[in-house]
PDB file of C-alpha atoms in Angstrom:
ATOM      1  CA  MET T  23      31.728  -7.958   8.542  1.00 34.00           C
ATOM      2  CA  GLY T  24      30.423 -11.367   9.345  1.00 37.00           C
ATOM      3  CA  ALA T  25      27.420 -13.251   8.043  1.00 42.00           C
ATOM      4  CA  ASP T  26      25.530 -12.353  11.163  1.00 56.00           C
ATOM      5  CA  ALA T  27      26.165  -8.450  11.179  1.00 56.00           C
ATOM      6  CA  ALA T  28      25.784  -5.540   8.935  1.00 59.00           C
ATOM      7  CA  CYS T  29      27.689  -2.039   9.864  1.00 59.00           C
ATOM      8  CA  GLY T  30      28.036   1.180   8.354  1.00 60.00           C
ATOM      9  CA  ARG T  31      26.350   4.494   7.291  1.00 59.00           C
ATOM     10  CA  GLY T  32      24.208   4.603  10.513  1.00 62.00           C
ATOM     11  CA  VAL T  33      23.361   1.036  10.275  1.00 62.00           C
ATOM     12  CA  CYS T  34      24.775  -1.848  12.825  1.00 55.00           C
ATOM     13  CA  LEU T  35      22.987  -4.812  13.687  1.00 58.00           C
ATOM     14  CA  SER T  36      24.628  -7.789  15.160  1.00 50.00           C
ATOM     15  CA  THR T  37      22.733 -10.631  16.975  1.00 49.00           C
ATOM     16  CA  ASN T  38      22.907 -14.331  17.720  1.00 48.00           C
ATOM     17  CA  ASN T  39      19.029 -14.294  18.799  1.00 54.00           C
ATOM     18  CA  PHE T  40      16.402 -15.772  16.735  1.00 63.00           C
ATOM     19  CA  ASP T  41      14.433 -12.978  16.641  1.00 85.00           C
ATOM     20  CA  MET T  42      14.938  -9.073  15.976  1.00 91.00           C
ATOM     21  CA  ARG T  43      13.134  -5.364  16.024  1.00 94.00           C
ATOM     22  CA  VAL T  44      14.769  -2.893  14.018  1.00 94.00           C
ATOM     23  CA  LYS T  45      13.839   0.835  14.226  1.00 95.00           C
ATOM     24  CA  LEU T  46      14.583   2.672  11.099  1.00 96.00           C
ATOM     25  CA  HIS T  47      15.116   6.573  11.471  1.00 96.00           C
ATOM     26  CA  LEU T  48      14.113   8.339   8.230  1.00 97.00           C
ATOM     27  CA  SER T  49      15.122  11.892   7.144  1.00 97.00           C
ATOM     28  CA  PRO T  50      12.611  14.773   6.603  1.00 97.00           C
ATOM     29  CA  ASN T  51      10.384  14.561   3.519  1.00 96.00           C
ATOM     30  CA  TYR T  52      10.582  16.855   0.667  1.00 94.00           C
ATOM     31  CA  GLN T  53       7.151  16.052  -0.789  1.00 93.00           C
ATOM     32  CA  PRO T  54       3.826  15.360   0.797  1.00 92.00           C
ATOM     33  CA  VAL T  55       3.450  11.827   2.165  1.00 95.00           C
ATOM     34  CA  PRO T  56      -0.019  10.367   1.277  1.00 93.00           C
ATOM     35  CA  PHE T  57      -2.022   8.593   3.946  1.00 91.00           C
ATOM     36  CA  ASN T  58      -2.024   5.511   1.773  1.00 90.00           C
ATOM     37  CA  HIS T  59       1.695   4.912   1.519  1.00 93.00           C
ATOM     38  CA  LEU T  60       1.752   1.603   3.553  1.00 93.00           C
ATOM     39  CA  HIS T  61       2.455  -0.628   0.397  1.00 92.00           C
ATOM     40  CA  GLN T  62       5.463   1.653  -0.208  1.00 93.00           C
ATOM     41  CA  LEU T  63       6.910   0.841   3.248  1.00 94.00           C
ATOM     42  CA  THR T  64       5.983  -2.951   2.219  1.00 91.00           C
ATOM     43  CA  GLY T  65       7.764  -2.336  -1.279  1.00 92.00           C
ATOM     44  CA  ALA T  66      10.837  -1.039   0.271  1.00 94.00           C
ATOM     45  CA  LEU T  67      11.361  -3.635   2.935  1.00 93.00           C
ATOM     46  CA  HIS T  68      11.212  -6.220   0.148  1.00 90.00           C
ATOM     47  CA  LYS T  69      13.654  -4.046  -1.977  1.00 92.00           C
ATOM     48  CA  TRP T  70      16.127  -4.233   0.817  1.00 93.00           C
ATOM     49  CA  LEU T  71      15.567  -7.847   1.520  1.00 90.00           C
ATOM     50  CA  GLY T  72      16.335  -8.596  -2.146  1.00 85.00           C
ATOM     51  CA  ILE T  73      15.093 -11.833  -4.001  1.00 75.00           C
ATOM     52  CA  ASN T  74      12.850 -13.587  -1.495  1.00 72.00           C
ATOM     53  CA  ASP T  75       9.817 -15.723  -1.205  1.00 67.00           C
ATOM     54  CA  LEU T  76       7.810 -14.015   1.744  1.00 67.00           C
ATOM     55  CA  HIS T  77       5.005 -13.205  -0.182  1.00 60.00           C
ATOM     56  CA  ASP T  78       4.091 -16.632  -0.670  1.00 60.00           C
ATOM     57  CA  LYS T  79       4.542 -17.372   3.065  1.00 71.00           C
ATOM     58  CA  MET T  80       2.646 -16.647   6.059  1.00 85.00           C
ATOM     59  CA  SER T  81       4.246 -13.396   7.514  1.00 87.00           C
ATOM     60  CA  LEU T  82       6.314 -14.125  10.662  1.00 93.00           C
ATOM     61  CA  TYR T  83       7.292 -10.522  10.796  1.00 93.00           C
ATOM     62  CA  SER T  84       5.320  -7.168  11.295  1.00 95.00           C
ATOM     63  CA  ILE T  85       5.876  -3.459   9.897  1.00 96.00           C
ATOM     64  CA  GLY T  86       4.506  -0.672  12.063  1.00 96.00           C
ATOM     65  CA  TRP T  87       3.345   2.935  10.970  1.00 96.00           C
ATOM     66  CA  LEU T  88       5.532   5.954  10.258  1.00 97.00           C
ATOM     67  CA  ARG T  89       5.664   8.098  13.367  1.00 96.00           C
ATOM     68  CA  GLY T  90       6.578  11.809  13.778  1.00 95.00           C
ATOM     69  CA  GLY T  91       4.133  13.170  11.138  1.00 94.00           C
ATOM     70  CA  GLU T  92       1.632  15.975  11.131  1.00 94.00           C
ATOM     71  CA  ARG T  93      -1.089  16.113   8.967  1.00 92.00           C
ATOM     72  CA  ILE T  94      -0.995  18.784   6.322  1.00 90.00           C
ATOM     73  CA  GLY T  95      -3.947  18.858   3.889  1.00 86.00           C
ATOM     74  CA  ASN T  96      -4.467  15.600   2.332  1.00 86.00           C
ATOM     75  CA  GLY T  97      -1.040  14.229   3.363  1.00 91.00           C
ATOM     76  CA  LEU T  98       1.377  13.770   5.989  1.00 95.00           C
ATOM     77  CA  ASN T  99       4.612  16.023   6.753  1.00 96.00           C
ATOM     78  CA  PHE T 100       7.599  14.938   8.786  1.00 97.00           C
ATOM     79  CA  PRO T 101       9.639  18.141   9.142  1.00 96.00           C
ATOM     80  CA  ASN T 102      11.982  16.272  11.960  1.00 96.00           C
ATOM     81  CA  GLY T 103      12.069  13.022   9.958  1.00 97.00           C
ATOM     82  CA  ALA T 104      10.341   9.653  10.978  1.00 97.00           C
ATOM     83  CA  THR T 105      10.669   6.382  12.577  1.00 97.00           C
ATOM     84  CA  VAL T 106       9.302   2.863  11.789  1.00 97.00           C
ATOM     85  CA  ASN T 107       9.640  -0.209  13.555  1.00 97.00           C
ATOM     86  CA  ILE T 108       9.981  -3.651  11.552  1.00 96.00           C
ATOM     87  CA  SER T 109      10.253  -6.847  13.467  1.00 96.00           C
ATOM     88  CA  PHE T 110      11.401 -10.174  12.492  1.00 94.00           C
ATOM     89  CA  TRP T 111      10.890 -13.825  14.016  1.00 93.00           C
ATOM     90  CA  ASP T 112      14.116 -14.775  12.143  1.00 89.00           C
ATOM     91  CA  SER T 113      16.822 -12.403  12.603  1.00 88.00           C
ATOM     92  CA  SER T 114      18.798 -13.323   9.640  1.00 88.00           C
ATOM     93  CA  LEU T 115      15.982 -11.341   7.577  1.00 90.00           C
ATOM     94  CA  GLY T 116      16.848  -8.320   9.763  1.00 88.00           C
ATOM     95  CA  ILE T 117      20.306  -8.557   8.858  1.00 88.00           C
ATOM     96  CA  GLN T 118      19.465  -8.980   5.182  1.00 90.00           C
ATOM     97  CA  MET T 119      17.534  -6.058   5.347  1.00 92.00           C
ATOM     98  CA  ALA T 120      20.316  -3.872   6.867  1.00 89.00           C
ATOM     99  CA  LYS T 121      22.666  -5.036   4.244  1.00 90.00           C
ATOM    100  CA  GLY T 122      19.955  -3.813   1.544  1.00 93.00           C
ATOM    101  CA  ILE T 123      19.761  -0.453   3.403  1.00 93.00           C
ATOM    102  CA  LEU T 124      23.619  -0.209   3.178  1.00 91.00           C
ATOM    103  CA  GLU T 125      23.391  -0.388  -0.505  1.00 92.00           C
ATOM    104  CA  ASN T 126      20.456   1.899  -0.984  1.00 94.00           C
ATOM    105  CA  GLN T 127      19.131   4.095   1.910  1.00 94.00           C
ATOM    106  CA  GLU T 128      16.104   5.685  -0.241  1.00 94.00           C
ATOM    107  CA  TRP T 129      12.679   5.326   0.660  1.00 95.00           C
ATOM    108  CA  ALA T 130      10.208   7.665  -0.816  1.00 93.00           C
ATOM    109  CA  TYR T 131       9.101  11.580  -1.030  1.00 95.00           C
ATOM    110  CA  GLY T 132      12.762  12.409  -0.532  1.00 94.00           C
ATOM    111  CA  MET T 133      13.105  10.464   2.719  1.00 97.00           C
ATOM    112  CA  LYS T 134      15.986   7.884   3.273  1.00 96.00           C
ATOM    113  CA  VAL T 135      16.968   5.759   6.038  1.00 96.00           C
ATOM    114  CA  THR T 136      19.603   7.579   8.265  1.00 95.00           C
ATOM    115  CA  GLN T 137      19.806   5.083  11.153  1.00 93.00           C
ATOM    116  CA  ALA T 138      18.853   1.287  11.576  1.00 92.00           C
ATOM    117  CA  ILE T 139      18.900   0.483  15.459  1.00 91.00           C
ATOM    118  CA  GLU T 140      18.253  -2.995  17.020  1.00 90.00           C
ATOM    119  CA  GLU T 141      15.708  -2.601  19.756  1.00 92.00           C
ATOM    120  CA  PRO T 142      15.905  -4.455  22.769  1.00 91.00           C
ATOM    121  CA  ILE T 143      13.407  -7.192  23.378  1.00 92.00           C
ATOM    122  CA  PRO T 144      11.451  -6.924  26.733  1.00 94.00           C
ATOM    123  CA  ASP T 145      11.068 -10.005  29.000  1.00 94.00           C
ATOM    124  CA  PHE T 146       7.373 -11.145  29.038  1.00 96.00           C
ATOM    125  CA  GLY T 147       5.445 -13.019  31.491  1.00 96.00           C
ATOM    126  CA  LEU T 148       2.280 -15.096  31.024  1.00 97.00           C
ATOM    127  CA  PHE T 149       0.041 -12.341  30.251  1.00 97.00           C
ATOM    128  CA  GLY T 150       0.277  -8.874  28.487  1.00 96.00           C
ATOM    129  CA  VAL T 151      -1.463  -6.113  26.959  1.00 96.00           C
ATOM    130  CA  PHE T 152      -0.031  -4.470  23.740  1.00 97.00           C
ATOM    131  CA  ARG T 153      -0.495  -1.207  22.376  1.00 95.00           C
ATOM    132  CA  VAL T 154      -1.104  -1.379  18.377  1.00 95.00           C
ATOM    133  CA  ASP T 155       1.404   0.200  16.108  1.00 95.00           C
ATOM    134  CA  GLY T 156      -1.144   0.967  13.263  1.00 91.00           C
ATOM    135  CA  MET T 157      -4.301  -0.891  13.332  1.00 94.00           C
ATOM    136  CA  VAL T 158      -5.525  -4.765  13.420  1.00 96.00           C
ATOM    137  CA  VAL T 159      -7.326  -6.272  10.557  1.00 97.00           C
ATOM    138  CA  VAL T 160      -9.505  -9.157  11.241  1.00 97.00           C
ATOM    139  CA  ARG T 161     -11.875 -10.868   8.621  1.00 96.00           C
ATOM    140  CA  GLU T 162     -14.444 -13.577   8.110  1.00 94.00           C
ATOM    141  CA  ARG T 163     -15.087 -15.376   4.874  1.00 92.00           C
ATOM    142  CA  ARG T 164     -18.629 -15.364   3.634  1.00 92.00           C
ATOM    143  CA  ALA T 165     -20.368 -18.125   1.799  1.00 92.00           C
ATOM    144  CA  ASP T 166     -19.788 -16.375  -1.392  1.00 92.00           C
ATOM    145  CA  GLY T 167     -16.132 -16.210  -0.907  1.00 86.00           C
ATOM    146  CA  SER T 168     -16.014 -12.328  -0.274  1.00 90.00           C
ATOM    147  CA  ARG T 169     -14.598 -11.360   3.232  1.00 92.00           C
ATOM    148  CA  GLU T 170     -16.464  -9.400   6.068  1.00 94.00           C
ATOM    149  CA  TYR T 171     -14.203  -7.159   8.020  1.00 95.00           C
ATOM    150  CA  LEU T 172     -14.903  -7.813  11.758  1.00 96.00           C
ATOM    151  CA  LYS T 173     -15.470  -5.096  14.387  1.00 94.00           C
ATOM    152  CA  TRP T 174     -13.253  -5.246  17.450  1.00 93.00           C
ATOM    153  CA  ASP T 175     -16.189  -6.079  19.929  1.00 91.00           C
ATOM    154  CA  ASP T 176     -17.524  -8.763  17.498  1.00 93.00           C
ATOM    155  CA  PRO T 177     -16.985 -12.243  19.239  1.00 91.00           C
ATOM    156  CA  ARG T 178     -15.833 -13.730  16.231  1.00 95.00           C
ATOM    157  CA  ALA T 179     -12.961 -11.312  15.979  1.00 96.00           C
ATOM    158  CA  ASN T 180     -11.255 -12.741  19.295  1.00 96.00           C
ATOM    159  CA  GLU T 181     -11.694 -16.262  17.944  1.00 96.00           C
ATOM    160  CA  LYS T 182     -10.200 -15.337  14.500  1.00 97.00           C
ATOM    161  CA  LEU T 183      -7.370 -13.468  16.406  1.00 97.00           C
ATOM    162  CA  THR T 184      -6.506 -16.654  18.314  1.00 98.00           C
ATOM    163  CA  GLN T 185      -6.898 -19.188  15.599  1.00 96.00           C
ATOM    164  CA  LEU T 186      -4.369 -17.028  13.386  1.00 96.00           C
ATOM    165  CA  PHE T 187      -1.956 -16.654  16.329  1.00 97.00           C
ATOM    166  CA  LYS T 188      -2.069 -20.583  16.732  1.00 97.00           C
ATOM    167  CA  LYS T 189      -1.489 -20.849  13.065  1.00 96.00           C
ATOM    168  CA  LYS T 190       1.652 -18.702  13.068  1.00 96.00           C
ATOM    169  CA  LEU T 191       2.945 -20.326  16.366  1.00 97.00           C
ATOM    170  CA  MET T 192       2.841 -23.968  14.468  1.00 96.00           C
ATOM    171  CA  THR T 193       4.228 -22.312  11.403  1.00 94.00           C
ATOM    172  CA  ALA T 194       7.100 -21.123  13.490  1.00 93.00           C
ATOM    173  CA  GLY T 195       7.213 -24.581  14.930  1.00 94.00           C
ATOM    174  CA  PHE T 196       5.940 -24.219  18.339  1.00 96.00           C
ATOM    175  CA  GLU T 197       4.442 -27.246  19.999  1.00 96.00           C
ATOM    176  CA  GLY T 198       2.717 -28.276  23.331  1.00 96.00           C
ATOM    177  CA  GLU T 199       1.745 -25.574  25.788  1.00 95.00           C
ATOM    178  CA  HIS T 200       2.632 -22.763  23.549  1.00 96.00           C
ATOM    179  CA  LEU T 201      -0.262 -23.588  21.349  1.00 96.00           C
ATOM    180  CA  GLU T 202      -2.549 -22.928  24.306  1.00 96.00           C
ATOM    181  CA  SER T 203      -1.991 -19.533  23.881  1.00 97.00           C
ATOM    182  CA  GLU T 204      -4.979 -16.963  23.129  1.00 97.00           C
ATOM    183  CA  MET T 205      -5.056 -13.400  21.597  1.00 98.00           C
ATOM    184  CA  ARG T 206      -7.963 -11.036  21.998  1.00 96.00           C
ATOM    185  CA  PHE T 207      -8.882  -7.399  21.776  1.00 96.00           C
ATOM    186  CA  ALA T 208      -8.634  -5.689  25.038  1.00 93.00           C
ATOM    187  CA  PRO T 209     -11.392  -3.000  25.050  1.00 76.00           C
ATOM    188  CA  VAL T 210     -10.308   0.398  26.934  1.00 75.00           C
ATOM    189  CA  ILE T 211     -12.451   3.107  28.122  1.00 63.00           C
ATOM    190  CA  LYS T 212     -12.087   5.627  25.065  1.00 72.00           C
ATOM    191  CA  LYS T 213     -14.162   5.138  22.054  1.00 76.00           C
ATOM    192  CA  ILE T 214     -12.540   2.861  19.597  1.00 84.00           C
ATOM    193  CA  ARG T 215     -12.921   4.153  16.123  1.00 80.00           C
ATOM    194  CA  GLY T 216     -12.630   1.876  12.900  1.00 86.00           C
ATOM    195  CA  HIS T 217      -9.791   3.123  10.416  1.00 87.00           C
ATOM    196  CA  LYS T 218      -9.774   2.562   6.590  1.00 91.00           C
ATOM    197  CA  ILE T 219      -6.642   2.354   4.581  1.00 90.00           C
ATOM    198  CA  THR T 220      -6.555   1.852   0.729  1.00 86.00           C
ATOM    199  CA  ILE T 221      -3.668  -0.481  -0.341  1.00 86.00           C
ATOM    200  CA  LYS T 222      -3.482  -0.587  -4.473  1.00 81.00           C
ATOM    201  CA  GLY T 223      -7.123  -0.031  -4.826  1.00 83.00           C
ATOM    202  CA  THR T 224      -8.405  -2.295  -1.924  1.00 88.00           C
ATOM    203  CA  GLU T 225      -9.926  -0.769   1.210  1.00 92.00           C
ATOM    204  CA  HIS T 226      -9.275  -2.384   4.495  1.00 94.00           C
ATOM    205  CA  LYS T 227     -10.860  -1.723   7.793  1.00 95.00           C
ATOM    206  CA  GLY T 228      -9.060  -2.211  11.134  1.00 95.00           C
ATOM    207  CA  TYR T 229      -9.108  -0.802  14.551  1.00 94.00           C
ATOM    208  CA  ARG T 230      -6.513   0.636  16.845  1.00 92.00           C
ATOM    209  CA  CYS T 231      -7.552  -1.313  20.033  1.00 93.00           C
ATOM    210  CA  PRO T 232      -5.040  -2.761  22.468  1.00 94.00           C
ATOM    211  CA  ILE T 233      -4.437  -6.694  22.168  1.00 97.00           C
ATOM    212  CA  ALA T 234      -4.246  -8.846  25.090  1.00 97.00           C
ATOM    213  CA  VAL T 235      -2.180 -12.282  24.954  1.00 98.00           C
ATOM    214  CA  GLN T 236      -2.174 -15.111  27.133  1.00 97.00           C
ATOM    215  CA  GLY T 237       0.301 -18.047  27.134  1.00 97.00           C
ATOM    216  CA  SER T 238       3.826 -18.944  27.656  1.00 97.00           C
ATOM    217  CA  PRO T 239       6.506 -16.176  27.584  1.00 97.00           C
ATOM    218  CA  GLU T 240       7.867 -17.320  24.382  1.00 96.00           C
ATOM    219  CA  ALA T 241       4.479 -17.126  22.652  1.00 97.00           C
ATOM    220  CA  LEU T 242       4.376 -13.530  24.020  1.00 98.00           C
ATOM    221  CA  ARG T 243       7.475 -12.776  22.588  1.00 97.00           C
ATOM    222  CA  PHE T 244       6.533 -14.049  19.204  1.00 97.00           C
ATOM    223  CA  ALA T 245       3.199 -12.158  19.326  1.00 97.00           C
ATOM    224  CA  TRP T 246       5.287  -8.831  20.000  1.00 97.00           C
ATOM    225  CA  LEU T 247       7.260  -9.517  17.027  1.00 97.00           C
ATOM    226  CA  THR T 248       4.789 -11.028  14.357  1.00 96.00           C
ATOM    227  CA  GLY T 249       1.853  -8.929  15.247  1.00 97.00           C
ATOM    228  CA  ALA T 250      -1.806  -9.725  15.508  1.00 98.00           C
ATOM    229  CA  GLY T 251      -4.540 -10.377  12.752  1.00 96.00           C
ATOM    230  CA  GLU T 252      -4.221 -10.437   9.024  1.00 95.00           C
ATOM    231  CA  LEU T 253      -2.002  -8.601   6.656  1.00 93.00           C
ATOM    232  CA  THR T 254       0.923  -8.172   9.419  1.00 92.00           C
ATOM    233  CA  GLY T 255       3.474  -8.138   6.444  1.00 88.00           C
ATOM    234  CA  SER T 256       1.630  -5.249   4.776  1.00 90.00           C
ATOM    235  CA  GLY T 257       1.710  -2.730   7.820  1.00 93.00           C
ATOM    236  CA  PHE T 258      -1.027  -3.869   9.810  1.00 96.00           C
ATOM    237  CA  GLY T 259      -1.308  -5.441  13.531  1.00 96.00           C
ATOM    238  CA  ALA T 260       2.236  -4.522  14.496  1.00 97.00           C
ATOM    239  CA  LEU T 261       2.485  -4.469  18.354  1.00 97.00           C
ATOM    240  CA  GLU T 262       4.326  -2.532  20.953  1.00 94.00           C
TER     241      GLU T 262
END
């Protein structure tokens, strides 16, 4: 197994690309999974990555939500297991995560990783509308330093989405025409509701509204991997 590969126990990733999306397959749960479990997904990711400084950097990765669950009482049940997508702009982090999973497949609530499969990356054009894998959080800082959560149809929300997207692009080393890219909420016919998720005592509000991105194909690929809005490293804003 080379430095750019990790194989064994249902995990087999090998890539020469500079980006990666991994779909984790989890076994059925033995205990109810609470709705507010995103911090445990984030915690597991950092456990598998080992010692890292990602908490102190802009998140050039994104974590989706668990899929395959059904609501039972005040929690979720996954009788057939679950899947979750984790995407990295730097594929070495995906390989590092896979190696961590080989050492410890446990997640929580009796669930463990049974497979980690590298997902194919689509070809992108100059414009795309992406579904949200979770919810998108956009905030505006008030004069008193507190944060206002912006609604999807607030004009300031689209401005913030584009500002943060360009900041991420620059952090990743993009220049020139790539920085002319734009990101916005793409309204749909059905009613868009706000969702609230609590992480370690802090309640966050966001929207499951499609995201439109216009720019270079490389910028759209970057958005697909790193997500939209804030807190993408904490389980918000992942795109599909």
